[in-house]
Structure formats: C-alpha cells, structure tokens
Amino acid sequence: MLNTILYAFISVSLLGAFFGIGLAIAAKYLYVKKEKKLTDLEEALPGYNCGACGYAGCSAYAEAIFNGIAEDITLCSPGGAETAQKVANIMEVAIDVSHEKKVAFVHCKGGKDTARYAFEYKGITDCNAAYSMYQGNKVCKYGCLGLGSCIRVCPVDAIAYDNQGLVVVDKEKCISCNQCVTVCPSGVMKMIPYTADYVVACNSKDKGAVTRKACTVGCIGCKMCEKKSPDGGFKIENFLAEIDYSANGERKNAADACPVKCIVTN
Amino acid sequence: MKSLKTFPKGGVHPGDFKDLTNKEPIRNAAIKDSFIIPMSQHIGAPCECLVNPGDEVKEGMLIGKASGFISANIHSPAPGVVKEITDIFLANGLKTKAVVLEPSGYFDQLGKNIVPADWNSLSAKELQEKIFNSGIVGLGGATFPSNVKYMIPPDAKVEALVINGVECEPYLTADHRLMLEKSAEIFKGLEILQKVLNPEKIFIGIEANKPDAIDIMGNLAQESGGKIEVVPLKLKYPQGDEKQLLKAITGREVPSGKLPINIGAVVSNVGTVFAIYEAVVLNKPLFERVVTVTGRGIKNPSNLKVRVGTKVRDLIEDCGGVTDDTVKLVMGGPMMGFTMCSLDTPVTKGTSGILALTEKEIGKSVQTACIMCGRCVKVCPIGLVPTKLYKNITHRRYQDAMHLNLMDCKECGCCAYVCPANIPLVQGMRLGKKMANKKVKS
C-alpha cells in the first residue's frame, strides 16, 4: 500500500522535473526574440482590446504601428492623449495631441413617462431586432429603443439602464471606443466632448408638431436656444437643435429657456 | 393505395383552420375613400415614382417604374387624384415611399366586358415583355419579379414547370378558391407560360386537404392532354416553399445558394398564373389579388378580391369587423406572416391573408431558456441547426452563423412553432441575416 503511493509520488515528481527542464530549455533556445520597441508599444497601449482603432486588439495594433502598416498612431481612443504621446515617444515621431477626449451620450430623454409607444414589443432583447420591426416600438423613430444592445457591447461597463427604461453612459468610465455608436440602430448614441457642459438630449428630426405628439421632451426646433444663447453654438437643422462645441459662449440661458427642457447638463 | 408524395425532411403539422373560409366564394372588396400604394411591393429595388401630388391617374395606369434588374412596375388600382406622397411602414416593418390616392372618376375596366386579346400571335419574347410591363411578381408571398424568374439562361432547359397550389399556410384559402372558381383561366395562363418557357412537363402540386381543387384541376388537366399532371400531396408544412415542393414532386433538391432553374425547374404560384392570364388576355396589369380575411377574431371571414393599396382597416370593416377578444392582427399566414401595428397598413401584391387572432388561438408565450431538446433541429426542412444559429446570433457572432448556412433559412417558422421554450427563433434568424449583411457591406 505504502509502496504504491511512493511509486506514484516518485513517478509524478520525475515527470514534473522532466517537463520542467524541457520547458526551461525550450524557453531559452526556442525563444522568439521580440524587438524592444514592440514590447514597449504593447505595454504602452491600455490592453482593453476594445477594437476602437480598427485592429483586432491592442497587440495587433502595436504590431501594425511597429511594422508601419498603421499610418495613424493616435487611434487609441481609450488611452487618449497620454497613450498617443507614449506611442509617439517610442516611435520617435512628433504628433499633435491637442484633440480632446470624447464620450458617448444617449441623445434621448423620452422614457416610459414621457414618450408615446406605438405597440408592445415582445421579441428578442436586441435593439437591432426591434429596429427592423417598424423602427422600434416608440412613436418617435429617432429615439433610444431601450433594449440595451449598447450595454452588452460596452467593454468597460460604462452604460446602464435608468429608471425610465433608457440607457445612460457614465462619462467617467467611458473609454470612447465607439462600439455603442456602431451598434445603435437609431443613431441616438453619439460622441460629445468630455468637457461639454450642456447637451441637446434629443435626436428627432421630425417637425415640431409631430415630435410633440410623440414625446413631451423632444426638441421641437423652436429656435429659442439660438436666440437666448447666441454665442453657445446652437444651430437648428432638420427641426433639431445641435451644439457646435467649438463655440465657447454660455449655454445656461438656452437650457433654462428651452420649452421642452431637452437641453440638459452633461 | 399509393401513398401521397411529400418532402422527406422536417416539417410540422399545424391545425389548418381552413374551414373558416374554404366555402366562401371570392367577392370583390368595397372601394373606400383612399388607397395607399407602396412603391416597394416586391423583392428588389423599389420603384421610381412617376406621379406627383395633384396628378390625375386612371385605373391600371403605370405609377411606379421598375428601377433595376430585379424590380417590378406598379400600377394604379383605381382612377383618382394623387393626394400626397409619403413614407409609410409595410407590414414587414420596412419603411417605404407610398402614393396616397383618392379615388374619383370612372373605372375603365371594372364591370366592363373586355374582348380577350389574341395572344397566340405574340412571340415568347413579346409575352415576356408583357409580363414585365404588367408588373407581375410571384404571388405566393415572396414577390419575386416573374419576368426575371422566366428569363431562362441559354444553357439551361426547363424540364419541369411546377405550379404551386399547395397553400400550406394554415387559415389561408385564397389560392384554393382561385383554383375552384378560375380553373379555366388558370389553364389559359398555363398555355401562355408553356409558350414562354417551353417546359417538358407541367406539374400542379395541391395538398390533399383540397380534394375539390384536385378534382377540378385534374379533370381540366386530362382534357388538355398528357403534358399537365396534377400531383396530390400529403399534408405537411412548409410544402409550399419552392425547394420543398420541388423535392416532393420531382425528387430533386435545389443546392444551397442555387435557384430551381439550376435543377431544370421553375416554380410559379397559381395566383401568379392567373395574374399572367389577366395581364396577357385581358390586358389588365397586376393591381388586384385574392386575400383571405380570416381568423376567429373576424366576424365574417371571407375571400376578397382586393385592389393593391387598400387599407387593412377597410378590409376588416368589409368583413364585419373584429370581435372583442381579438389580440393580434397578422398580415400573411400565421406561420410566416407579420404582426401589424397599424390598421392603415396597405395590402400589397404579396399579401395573401389578413388574420385577426384571438387569445385562444395564439396562446400564452413566455420565453424561457433553451433546454437543447433539439425539436427545432428535427423539424427544420432545410436541415439547419437553429439552436446553434440562434446562440451565435444572440452573441453577435454573425459570421459563425453564416458558416452554418444561415442564408439558407427560409424563415418558414417551423422551429419557432415547435419550440417548447417559446424562443423567437425566426426573429433571431432575420436579425442574423440583417446584421451579417450589414457587416459585409461595411
């Protein structure tokens, strides 16, 4: 009995030692030498593997930069200016890092209490599936469908439901990888600058009267914001107010004056 | 007795509920105050709209011009004035341009005795052109432009022309009534098709739940000589799909991604053949079709001859309205149809039925988790694996689903019908196809 255990113990130990030595030799002699620059690049990139740069993960992008395939070395949006600078230092090139961080924002406030619904949707919990049926169950065809496809694609869990059946993005967590913008069928998820103070939280390009019937917080294109904050960069196009964030004027007056209160703080 | 033919793999046997309307003769639907004529009533490129608001149109006038190789003309269903051109949703959930028409003036064809045209003098090519000009599409539901289907590649030969009178969808009786009431006209249409396609043999497939249609069509087939054969088929859904029908009748299988012509066959619906007769002999473009308005929720279920563009609201009114326990309105059959969200949805060339279903008919459906029972795999007539496909699609692995031959899915609905967990499998397949195509494009 004791012998059996002993034999087993010895044979497993021997096998372990044999494989261990084998691996140690392999690690030394079969080692694929990587350029220091490449390993540095891999370390400089954040490692989210979000795909925002268009490559299959961070190491693929690092390789592309190293081999000179990737022309733009500032594509890593999660890393932002800091990572871009690091990459530029490694590659010894000068880059312009002045572009600011962007975050995703759901341009819709038409939730359970405020928006009208055309029918009851009973199907796959997926915005794209719902969108192919009459472009969603809301009367407004531009708004948030509230089925959370963006929540499921977000690599950093920055998106969550609110109590209105809509989704909200946590701008502190957002790494601006653009995946939610790509998956959103109605185009209600758009990128805004991180520093934006006010946002027009509506995406409806319908005429004012149509929007009013569909939702109580939809932009009706009344041009009040344009008048109240002339320097705020407000512009009405297709019955929808949009903010040009290159204008630096105040926007509070416009937000206060908005009759449907769809200009909200970020 | 010889056992009846059917396709070998998969299929389901839903209750057919055809007794609601199979004794109701086809009657004309009333013409109400407006028509909404979508500019996309077929598979392929939408029509180019030829009219503007305020224009006067005549019955059967061309108002939408085919704008691509796979596209079909659209004609005005009634004389009147164009009120506006607007965007509407079709029953399948897609947005399209539509002409809103207010009927007024005189009908040129309705109620008139039309002298049959002498089509014998026309060549096959001229007949083809006539079919294209009349905007004829497959009326079985897929609405594939017929002239494209009848363009036989030079190296192919039509060995079998299969006429689809299966009507395997439950509830629907439009084709059944058409075969009973317009059998002579359908055979005239067949003569025309023979000239266009020159097939070696013609089969008419009819399911065994329509013995009267089998009798009538069988007698006419015998009178016409030996070329036409009526094939009674064993009851099984989805026998009306062209791939399943060809397998059942000719024993040949259409390979994945190929068309029936690749195995020397062409399939056309009886409704299409009747439309070809009307177009060629009566010079009447396709703007009218038979629609079954039925379901336990409809007070007087009927088979109606409906002009394209008629609103569902008007048709339901025509049939006495709906009962109080109606919970769902479906355009098409119960297996492949689409739930409507608006009564203002218009009838298109592909609408074979309108169903008002009560709670009892649809039953409660609470979706639960997949238990991998494999029933969907067993009933899939194509031999796909819906469990795997659905899993891939819900995890956004659309390319993996494509490798499992997602594109061969006909959305017949057998898998969702048998699923004990009430998983919306067909919707999943549709989503997968849409997203996979989107990815390929971008």
XYZ file of C-alpha atoms in Angstrom:
708
model
C 0.000 0.000 0.000
C 2.629 2.462 1.080
C 4.814 1.362 -1.813
C 2.117 2.175 -4.320
C 1.799 5.680 -3.014
C 5.538 6.091 -3.007
C 5.898 4.881 -6.601
C 3.177 7.226 -7.741
C 4.773 10.108 -5.890
C 8.188 9.441 -7.345
C 6.997 8.910 -10.905
C 4.894 12.090 -10.911
C 7.790 14.066 -9.445
C 10.145 12.711 -12.081
C 7.730 13.507 -14.860
C 7.275 17.005 -13.446
C 11.001 17.547 -13.303
C 11.422 16.252 -16.852
C 8.790 18.541 -18.321
C 10.017 21.454 -16.251
C 13.522 21.094 -17.592
C 12.132 20.640 -21.098
C 10.159 23.851 -20.858
C 13.121 25.729 -19.439
C 15.278 24.615 -22.357
C 12.533 25.472 -24.845
C 12.103 28.920 -23.309
C 15.777 29.587 -23.746
C 16.513 28.108 -27.173
C 13.161 28.448 -28.944
C 12.565 31.963 -27.736
C 11.149 34.279 -30.430
C 13.009 37.455 -29.928
C 10.754 40.480 -29.901
C 12.036 43.935 -30.600
C 12.111 46.072 -27.513
C 10.120 48.708 -29.331
C 7.304 46.257 -29.921
C 7.088 45.133 -26.319
C 7.215 48.750 -25.260
C 4.346 49.539 -27.601
C 2.311 46.644 -26.239
C 2.871 47.939 -22.741
C 2.022 51.496 -23.682
C -1.386 50.528 -25.068
C -4.066 50.116 -22.404
C -4.953 46.469 -23.043
C -8.752 46.839 -23.255
C -8.833 45.054 -26.624
C -11.862 47.176 -27.478
C -11.177 47.398 -31.196
C -11.737 51.132 -31.476
C -8.531 51.501 -33.508
C -9.872 49.069 -36.080
C -7.393 46.322 -35.272
C -8.015 43.017 -33.547
C -6.948 44.058 -30.072
C -4.078 46.031 -28.602
C -1.195 43.770 -29.601
C -2.395 43.707 -33.204
C -2.389 47.498 -33.230
C 1.049 47.568 -31.617
C 2.360 45.289 -34.338
C 0.725 47.402 -37.030
C 2.357 50.529 -35.648
C 5.702 48.781 -35.349
C 5.589 47.490 -38.929
C 4.481 50.855 -40.229
C 1.161 49.472 -41.523
C -0.857 51.738 -39.268
C -0.404 55.230 -40.616
C -2.212 56.945 -37.789
C -0.637 56.195 -34.445
C -3.179 58.181 -32.429
C -6.113 55.812 -32.985
C -6.257 54.502 -29.423
C -9.207 56.374 -28.047
C -9.330 54.742 -24.583
C -5.736 55.770 -23.981
C -6.321 59.275 -25.215
C -3.592 61.882 -25.473
C -1.386 60.238 -22.867
C -1.100 56.920 -24.707
C -0.677 58.675 -28.020
C 2.239 60.628 -26.593
C 3.816 57.455 -25.203
C 3.479 55.721 -28.558
C 4.918 58.755 -30.302
C 7.891 58.745 -27.933
C 8.579 55.092 -28.591
C 8.310 55.536 -32.332
C 10.240 58.796 -32.100
C 7.806 60.863 -34.132
C 6.030 64.100 -33.367
C 2.221 64.058 -33.121
C -0.499 66.512 -32.469
C -2.161 65.524 -29.184
C -4.453 68.502 -28.912
C -7.679 66.634 -29.768
C -9.796 66.205 -26.712
C -11.396 63.172 -25.156
C -14.857 62.271 -26.360
C -17.540 60.328 -24.560
C -20.720 58.652 -25.736
C -24.056 60.232 -24.892
C -27.614 58.968 -25.418
C -29.384 61.843 -27.158
C -32.843 60.895 -25.897
C -34.830 61.546 -22.747
C -38.089 60.008 -23.973
C -38.613 57.310 -21.362
C -41.634 55.454 -20.062
C -43.349 58.565 -18.709
C -42.526 60.982 -21.482
C -42.546 59.145 -24.819
C -45.532 57.536 -26.525
C -45.339 53.938 -27.618
C -46.946 52.647 -30.825
C -47.125 48.997 -29.825
C -45.901 46.456 -27.326
C -42.684 44.751 -28.366
C -42.308 41.113 -27.431
C -39.260 39.745 -29.080
C -35.520 39.376 -28.817
C -33.981 41.861 -26.400
C -31.831 43.456 -29.046
C -32.156 46.945 -30.450
C -31.324 45.898 -33.998
C -34.010 43.208 -33.951
C -36.582 45.687 -32.642
C -35.488 48.320 -35.114
C -36.273 46.098 -38.082
C -39.893 45.966 -36.888
C -41.282 49.427 -37.708
C -38.037 51.014 -36.462
C -38.893 50.316 -32.867
C -41.997 50.457 -30.722
C -41.928 54.158 -29.936
C -43.958 56.614 -31.983
C -40.735 58.607 -32.360
C -38.427 56.728 -34.724
C -35.241 58.541 -33.697
C -35.082 57.780 -30.002
C -33.496 55.235 -27.697
C -35.093 51.800 -28.046
C -34.109 50.895 -24.510
C -33.229 47.247 -25.191
C -29.626 47.645 -24.170
C -27.583 46.451 -27.140
C -25.056 49.141 -26.229
C -24.877 47.878 -22.652
C -23.865 44.460 -23.920
C -21.147 45.694 -26.270
C -19.546 48.145 -23.840
C -16.159 46.665 -22.855
C -15.898 48.656 -19.620
C -19.479 48.502 -18.259
C -19.939 52.235 -18.593
C -23.575 52.011 -19.760
C -26.577 51.166 -17.600
C -30.350 51.497 -17.568
C -32.008 54.369 -15.765
C -35.415 54.139 -14.108
C -37.118 55.361 -17.288
C -36.142 52.361 -19.404
C -33.479 54.384 -21.167
C -29.742 53.945 -21.056
C -27.189 56.362 -19.645
C -23.444 56.474 -20.158
C -21.135 57.062 -17.245
C -18.758 59.586 -18.760
C -16.039 58.874 -16.230
C -15.897 55.214 -17.212
C -16.350 55.741 -20.977
C -13.190 54.996 -22.947
C -14.619 56.410 -26.227
C -14.188 53.172 -28.129
C -17.219 53.947 -30.312
C -18.671 50.419 -30.093
C -22.026 51.593 -28.735
C -22.280 54.169 -31.513
C -21.698 51.452 -34.108
C -24.235 49.019 -32.662
C -27.019 51.568 -32.094
C -29.511 51.256 -34.968
C -31.309 54.555 -34.467
C -28.162 56.662 -34.235
C -29.211 58.139 -30.900
C -25.848 57.319 -29.343
C -23.387 59.986 -30.425
C -19.996 61.151 -29.244
C -19.672 64.501 -27.483
C -16.612 66.179 -25.965
C -15.886 65.121 -22.407
C -15.840 68.755 -21.377
C -19.262 69.614 -22.860
C -21.396 71.456 -20.324
C -24.794 71.147 -21.998
C -26.202 68.605 -24.465
C -29.355 68.612 -26.597
C -30.793 65.300 -25.445
C -32.963 64.630 -28.473
C -32.428 63.080 -31.886
C -35.829 63.677 -33.502
C -35.668 65.153 -36.976
C -39.463 65.289 -37.253
C -41.330 68.568 -37.465
C -42.208 70.201 -34.164
C -45.877 69.230 -34.239
C -45.047 65.580 -34.966
C -42.408 65.458 -32.235
C -44.789 66.989 -29.726
C -47.326 64.248 -30.326
C -44.698 61.547 -29.920
C -42.822 62.781 -26.866
C -43.059 65.517 -24.253
C -39.312 66.101 -24.038
C -38.473 66.087 -27.742
C -36.798 69.033 -29.470
C -39.412 70.877 -31.497
C -36.975 73.124 -33.301
C -38.398 76.349 -31.874
C -35.040 78.183 -32.140
C -35.372 79.535 -28.596
C -31.866 78.298 -27.748
C -30.419 80.100 -30.749
C -31.944 83.368 -29.527
C -31.203 83.029 -25.821
C -27.595 81.913 -26.143
C -26.361 83.362 -29.424
C -22.743 82.503 -28.629
C -23.479 78.966 -27.436
C -23.076 77.378 -30.849
C -26.719 76.284 -31.088
C -27.926 75.529 -34.566
C -31.292 74.207 -35.713
C -31.188 71.797 -38.594
C -33.993 69.426 -39.601
C -36.080 70.690 -36.668
C -33.384 69.594 -34.244
C -31.034 71.772 -32.202
C -27.386 70.842 -32.274
C -24.462 72.343 -30.396
C -21.215 73.236 -32.080
C -18.793 72.760 -29.205
C -16.105 74.888 -30.822
C -18.177 77.887 -29.725
C -17.343 78.777 -26.147
C -20.256 81.023 -25.198
C -22.581 80.352 -22.290
C -25.432 77.890 -22.778
C -27.268 78.107 -19.469
C -29.784 80.679 -20.671
C -30.755 78.436 -23.549
C -31.163 75.415 -21.282
C -33.382 77.410 -18.933
C -35.466 78.803 -21.765
C -35.985 75.522 -23.637
C -39.748 74.923 -23.553
C -39.443 71.129 -23.573
C -36.356 71.025 -21.347
C -34.351 68.817 -23.652
C -31.109 70.769 -23.172
C -29.532 69.055 -20.195
C -26.260 69.247 -18.310
C -23.744 66.618 -19.180
C -53.445 2.958 -52.436
C -50.223 4.658 -53.353
C -49.014 6.917 -50.593
C -49.007 10.605 -51.395
C -45.826 12.486 -52.144
C -44.208 14.891 -49.733
C -40.765 16.244 -48.867
C -38.699 13.934 -46.670
C -37.008 16.066 -44.024
C -38.599 18.051 -41.216
C -41.856 19.944 -41.384
C -44.732 20.388 -38.960
C -48.474 19.788 -38.902
C -50.227 22.873 -37.567
C -54.020 22.841 -37.374
C -55.210 24.243 -40.704
C -58.395 26.190 -39.756
C -59.229 26.479 -43.453
C -62.882 25.587 -42.838
C -63.494 29.190 -41.797
C -63.292 30.375 -45.391
C -62.900 27.469 -47.819
C -66.615 27.531 -48.688
C -66.720 31.310 -49.115
C -66.748 32.391 -52.764
C -64.375 35.194 -53.758
C -66.148 38.532 -53.726
C -64.974 41.999 -54.608
C -63.854 44.180 -51.729
C -65.584 47.548 -51.470
C -63.615 50.539 -52.719
C -63.221 53.020 -49.894
C -62.108 56.620 -49.689
C -58.376 56.197 -50.152
C -55.607 53.897 -51.342
C -52.052 53.812 -50.036
C -49.873 52.331 -52.755
C -46.357 51.441 -51.564
C -43.578 51.863 -54.115
C -41.897 48.685 -52.938
C -44.177 45.669 -53.265
C -41.611 43.183 -54.481
C -38.186 41.813 -53.675
C -35.555 44.044 -55.201
C -35.139 47.729 -55.957
C -38.088 49.991 -55.052
C -39.992 51.635 -57.910
C -39.297 55.078 -59.190
C -42.465 57.072 -58.506
C -43.887 58.587 -61.700
C -46.659 60.743 -60.236
C -46.759 63.941 -58.190
C -49.362 65.223 -55.734
C -52.337 66.602 -57.644
C -51.890 64.337 -60.672
C -54.885 62.520 -62.061
C -54.457 58.819 -62.669
C -56.507 56.186 -64.452
C -57.232 52.624 -63.453
C -54.255 50.466 -64.320
C -52.008 53.392 -65.183
C -48.281 52.962 -64.565
C -47.406 54.949 -61.433
C -44.179 53.239 -60.354
C -41.471 52.300 -62.837
C -39.168 49.362 -62.194
C -35.810 50.832 -61.275
C -33.420 47.947 -61.536
C -32.937 44.471 -62.914
C -34.846 42.874 -60.043
C -37.817 45.207 -59.765
C -41.435 45.313 -60.949
C -43.764 48.002 -62.243
C -46.607 49.243 -60.066
C -49.953 50.326 -61.497
C -52.748 52.401 -60.086
C -55.535 50.268 -58.601
C -58.234 52.869 -59.249
C -58.865 56.140 -61.080
C -58.405 59.194 -58.917
C -56.211 62.036 -57.770
C -52.853 61.698 -56.041
C -53.209 63.351 -52.660
C -49.684 63.069 -51.372
C -46.512 61.043 -51.471
C -45.401 59.975 -48.036
C -43.323 57.478 -46.105
C -45.133 54.506 -44.605
C -44.264 51.236 -42.931
C -45.053 47.979 -44.673
C -46.295 45.013 -42.684
C -42.796 43.521 -42.720
C -41.557 46.504 -40.719
C -39.694 48.254 -43.508
C -40.103 51.883 -44.417
C -41.034 52.768 -47.982
C -42.370 55.579 -50.116
C -46.080 55.392 -50.891
C -48.596 57.190 -53.086
C -51.826 58.197 -51.349
C -54.640 58.105 -53.889
C -58.165 59.436 -53.544
C -60.447 57.555 -55.926
C -62.666 59.582 -58.262
C -63.880 59.405 -61.859
C -64.708 56.343 -63.932
C -63.287 52.856 -63.961
C -62.106 51.825 -67.419
C -62.113 48.118 -66.769
C -64.268 47.395 -63.734
C -67.594 45.910 -64.767
C -66.855 46.220 -68.494
C -66.810 43.342 -70.921
C -63.282 43.121 -72.165
C -62.597 41.499 -75.509
C -59.920 38.869 -74.952
C -56.720 39.757 -76.734
C -55.327 37.393 -79.330
C -52.115 36.359 -77.644
C -51.371 33.419 -79.909
C -49.751 35.747 -82.398
C -47.294 37.038 -79.791
C -43.832 35.535 -79.594
C -42.343 34.214 -76.370
C -40.245 37.354 -76.101
C -43.262 39.624 -76.511
C -45.124 37.660 -73.853
C -42.142 38.041 -71.520
C -42.252 41.776 -72.113
C -45.978 41.838 -71.422
C -45.379 40.051 -68.105
C -42.719 42.605 -67.195
C -44.848 45.594 -68.207
C -47.789 44.305 -66.184
C -45.664 44.269 -63.035
C -46.236 40.604 -62.299
C -44.473 39.178 -59.271
C -44.702 35.827 -57.516
C -47.968 35.972 -55.605
C -47.131 33.157 -53.215
C -45.649 35.710 -50.865
C -42.007 36.114 -51.861
C -42.974 38.624 -54.606
C -40.001 37.864 -56.820
C -40.457 39.619 -60.191
C -41.802 36.962 -62.572
C -40.102 38.217 -65.706
C -36.714 37.745 -64.030
C -37.681 34.233 -62.983
C -38.756 33.358 -66.535
C -35.505 34.576 -68.061
C -34.010 31.157 -68.615
C -30.219 31.185 -69.043
C -29.274 29.899 -72.506
C -27.532 26.804 -71.176
C -30.495 25.731 -69.031
C -33.610 23.860 -70.021
C -36.937 23.857 -68.218
C -37.615 20.197 -67.634
C -40.428 20.755 -65.189
C -42.730 23.689 -64.638
C -44.250 23.254 -61.196
C -47.403 25.168 -60.391
C -47.758 25.783 -56.688
C -51.305 25.291 -55.461
C -50.177 23.896 -52.134
C -51.160 26.779 -49.873
C -49.648 25.099 -46.844
C -50.099 28.070 -44.503
C -52.979 27.478 -42.092
C -56.093 29.680 -42.427
C -55.399 30.851 -45.990
C -57.777 29.780 -48.737
C -57.111 32.399 -51.424
C -55.337 30.013 -53.818
C -57.819 27.246 -53.046
C -60.802 29.402 -54.007
C -58.966 30.693 -57.060
C -58.399 27.121 -58.273
C -62.076 26.316 -57.781
C -63.511 29.431 -59.369
C -60.955 30.373 -62.006
C -59.615 26.968 -63.041
C -60.244 27.534 -66.770
C -58.430 30.875 -66.610
C -55.508 29.292 -64.777
C -55.194 26.729 -67.572
C -55.234 29.556 -70.138
C -52.433 31.149 -68.137
C -50.616 27.819 -68.234
C -50.829 27.797 -72.023
C -49.187 31.207 -72.077
C -46.466 30.040 -69.696
C -45.879 26.972 -71.863
C -45.158 29.247 -74.792
C -42.772 31.377 -72.710
C -40.869 28.584 -71.002
C -41.430 25.574 -73.260
C -41.273 23.054 -70.402
C -41.105 19.307 -70.939
C -43.657 18.606 -68.272
C -46.019 20.596 -66.089
C -46.965 19.579 -62.565
C -49.620 21.182 -60.420
C -48.979 20.445 -56.755
C -52.040 20.562 -54.485
C -52.208 19.393 -50.876
C -54.674 16.661 -50.032
C -56.813 18.911 -47.840
C -58.238 20.443 -51.046
C -59.891 17.419 -52.722
C -62.342 19.583 -54.684
C -59.500 21.588 -56.209
C -57.618 18.383 -57.041
C -60.746 17.082 -58.830
C -61.408 20.214 -60.865
C -57.797 20.809 -61.825
C -57.312 17.079 -62.502
C -60.238 16.961 -64.937
C -59.001 20.030 -66.786
C -55.513 18.564 -66.916
C -56.847 15.371 -68.518
C -58.782 17.366 -71.119
C -55.711 19.381 -72.025
C -53.678 16.324 -72.970
C -50.952 14.430 -71.218
C -48.465 17.211 -70.595
C -50.061 18.556 -67.420
C -50.256 16.417 -64.310
C -51.976 17.235 -61.041
C -49.997 15.874 -58.095
C -51.889 15.473 -54.810
C -49.510 15.993 -51.899
C -49.528 14.777 -48.334
C -50.344 17.472 -45.810
C -47.211 18.964 -44.330
C -45.943 22.465 -43.691
C -43.891 24.094 -45.407
C -44.698 22.201 -48.598
C -45.499 25.462 -50.396
C -41.889 26.573 -50.293
C -40.420 26.048 -53.738
C -37.475 23.977 -52.557
C -39.704 21.646 -50.548
C -42.249 21.431 -53.355
C -39.607 20.501 -55.918
C -38.213 17.849 -53.613
C -41.705 16.440 -53.119
C -42.724 16.417 -56.782
C -39.542 15.890 -58.785
C -37.401 14.310 -56.088
C -34.627 16.779 -56.902
C -33.010 19.008 -54.323
C -32.071 22.611 -55.017
C -28.478 23.013 -53.752
C -27.642 25.650 -51.175
C -27.497 29.111 -52.706
C -28.819 27.912 -56.062
C -32.114 28.522 -57.846
C -34.692 25.993 -59.057
C -33.578 26.617 -62.645
C -30.214 25.075 -61.719
C -32.016 21.738 -61.455
C -34.125 22.425 -64.533
C -37.288 23.546 -62.816
C -39.392 26.686 -62.498
C -41.990 27.126 -59.756
C -44.901 29.537 -60.003
C -47.900 30.084 -57.790
C -51.434 29.532 -59.141
C -52.181 33.159 -58.300
C -49.261 34.236 -60.475
C -50.509 32.089 -63.358
C -53.933 33.689 -63.039
C -52.317 37.148 -62.994
C -50.437 36.261 -66.175
C -53.742 35.258 -67.791
C -55.306 38.565 -66.784
C -52.310 40.553 -67.976
C -51.930 38.859 -71.353
C -55.528 38.047 -72.280
C -57.430 40.840 -70.548
C -54.668 43.474 -70.747
C -55.017 44.073 -67.039
C -51.818 44.817 -65.111
C -51.389 43.328 -61.667
C -53.191 45.589 -59.214
C -55.657 43.178 -57.752
C -55.309 39.911 -55.873
C -57.263 37.496 -53.729
C -56.827 37.996 -49.991
C -58.269 35.755 -47.283
C -59.527 37.808 -44.356
C -59.990 35.303 -41.572
C -59.264 34.198 -38.030
C -61.605 33.689 -35.102
C -61.467 37.418 -34.466
C -63.128 38.302 -37.788
C -66.921 38.346 -37.664
C -67.493 37.252 -41.276
C -64.347 35.536 -42.586
C -64.196 35.939 -46.382
C -62.108 35.588 -49.501
C -61.901 39.001 -51.098
C -60.634 40.250 -54.422
C -58.704 43.271 -53.198
C -57.088 46.139 -55.042
C -53.493 46.742 -54.025
C -53.231 49.693 -51.671
C -56.492 49.020 -49.837
C -56.075 49.619 -46.125
C -56.431 46.708 -43.728
C -58.957 48.807 -41.805
C -61.284 48.840 -44.837
C -60.979 45.108 -45.398
C -61.776 44.287 -41.799
C -64.762 46.617 -41.957
C -65.822 44.817 -45.111
C -65.822 41.543 -43.184
C -67.982 42.784 -40.339
C -65.219 43.989 -38.038
C -63.373 42.179 -35.284
C -64.630 40.576 -32.096
C -63.717 41.957 -28.696
C -61.279 39.196 -27.821
C -59.013 39.854 -30.811
C -55.469 40.417 -29.632
C -53.309 40.235 -32.733
C -53.544 41.272 -36.373
C -51.295 39.434 -38.786
C -50.587 40.099 -42.445
C -49.849 36.883 -44.328
C -50.246 33.423 -42.879
C -49.867 32.578 -39.187
C -46.532 30.825 -39.736
C -44.681 33.375 -41.861
C -46.850 36.471 -41.529
C -46.007 39.722 -39.797
C -47.860 41.257 -36.883
C -49.201 44.659 -37.852
C -49.071 47.667 -35.579
C -51.347 49.904 -37.625
C -54.710 49.392 -39.305
C -53.586 51.747 -42.047
C -51.108 49.214 -43.394
C -51.926 48.692 -47.076
C -52.402 45.425 -48.917
C -49.521 44.799 -51.323
C -49.013 42.329 -54.151
C -47.619 39.820 -51.673
C -50.475 39.886 -49.165
C -52.238 36.541 -49.181
C -54.180 36.901 -45.977
C -55.164 39.079 -43.070
C -55.721 37.336 -39.765
C -57.379 38.615 -36.639
C -56.344 36.170 -33.950
C -57.903 35.766 -30.545
C -56.055 34.985 -27.359
C -57.167 31.367 -27.584
C -55.576 30.953 -30.983
C -52.141 32.319 -30.202
C -51.853 31.026 -26.671
C -49.655 32.441 -23.966
C -45.994 32.590 -24.723
C -43.460 33.246 -22.016
C -39.920 32.896 -23.213
C -37.714 30.621 -21.150
C -34.198 29.301 -21.581
C -33.252 26.860 -24.342
C -33.143 23.322 -22.956
C -31.370 21.926 -26.037
C -34.179 19.472 -26.751
C -33.430 19.577 -30.470
C -37.013 19.762 -31.658
C -36.181 22.732 -33.889
C -33.364 20.731 -35.460
C -35.751 17.874 -36.154
C -38.389 19.982 -37.894
C -36.136 22.265 -39.957
C -36.935 21.318 -43.570
C -33.596 22.677 -44.796
C -31.586 20.716 -42.229
C -30.176 23.676 -40.345
C -29.366 23.704 -36.651
C -31.460 26.552 -35.197
C -30.110 26.064 -31.664
C -26.551 26.797 -32.744
C -27.566 29.534 -35.164
C -29.588 31.345 -32.530
C -26.818 31.116 -29.974
C -24.295 32.544 -32.410
C -26.638 35.340 -33.404
C -27.531 36.405 -29.884
C -23.831 36.514 -29.094
C -23.269 38.687 -32.176
C -21.157 36.046 -33.926
C -22.865 36.656 -37.234
C -20.081 35.270 -39.399
C -20.132 31.993 -37.473
C -23.859 31.808 -38.116
C -23.215 32.430 -41.816
C -20.856 29.454 -41.858
C -23.722 27.363 -40.502
C -25.659 28.320 -43.666
C -27.834 30.980 -42.087
C -28.658 32.308 -45.552
C -30.440 29.072 -46.448
C -33.045 29.753 -43.760
C -36.400 30.448 -45.402
C -37.956 31.774 -42.187
C -40.738 29.199 -42.518
C -41.257 29.273 -38.774
C -41.248 25.524 -38.049
C -38.518 25.911 -35.431
C -40.284 28.672 -33.535
C -43.581 26.763 -33.826
C -42.298 23.686 -32.027
C -40.004 25.411 -29.531
C -41.194 24.494 -26.020
C -39.279 27.466 -24.594
C -41.065 29.943 -26.909
C -37.798 31.348 -28.219
C -38.334 33.759 -31.130
C -36.032 31.780 -33.404
C -37.269 33.225 -36.690
C -36.762 36.759 -35.490
C -33.276 35.700 -34.497
C -32.546 34.363 -37.989
C -33.833 37.581 -39.528
C -31.646 39.629 -37.197
C -28.656 37.466 -38.037
C -29.137 37.893 -41.783
C -29.562 41.634 -41.432
C -26.504 42.102 -39.250
C -24.324 39.753 -41.305
C -25.206 41.669 -44.479
C -24.510 44.939 -42.708
C -21.073 43.732 -41.669
C -20.244 42.556 -45.158
C -21.224 45.939 -46.569
C -19.203 47.956 -44.068
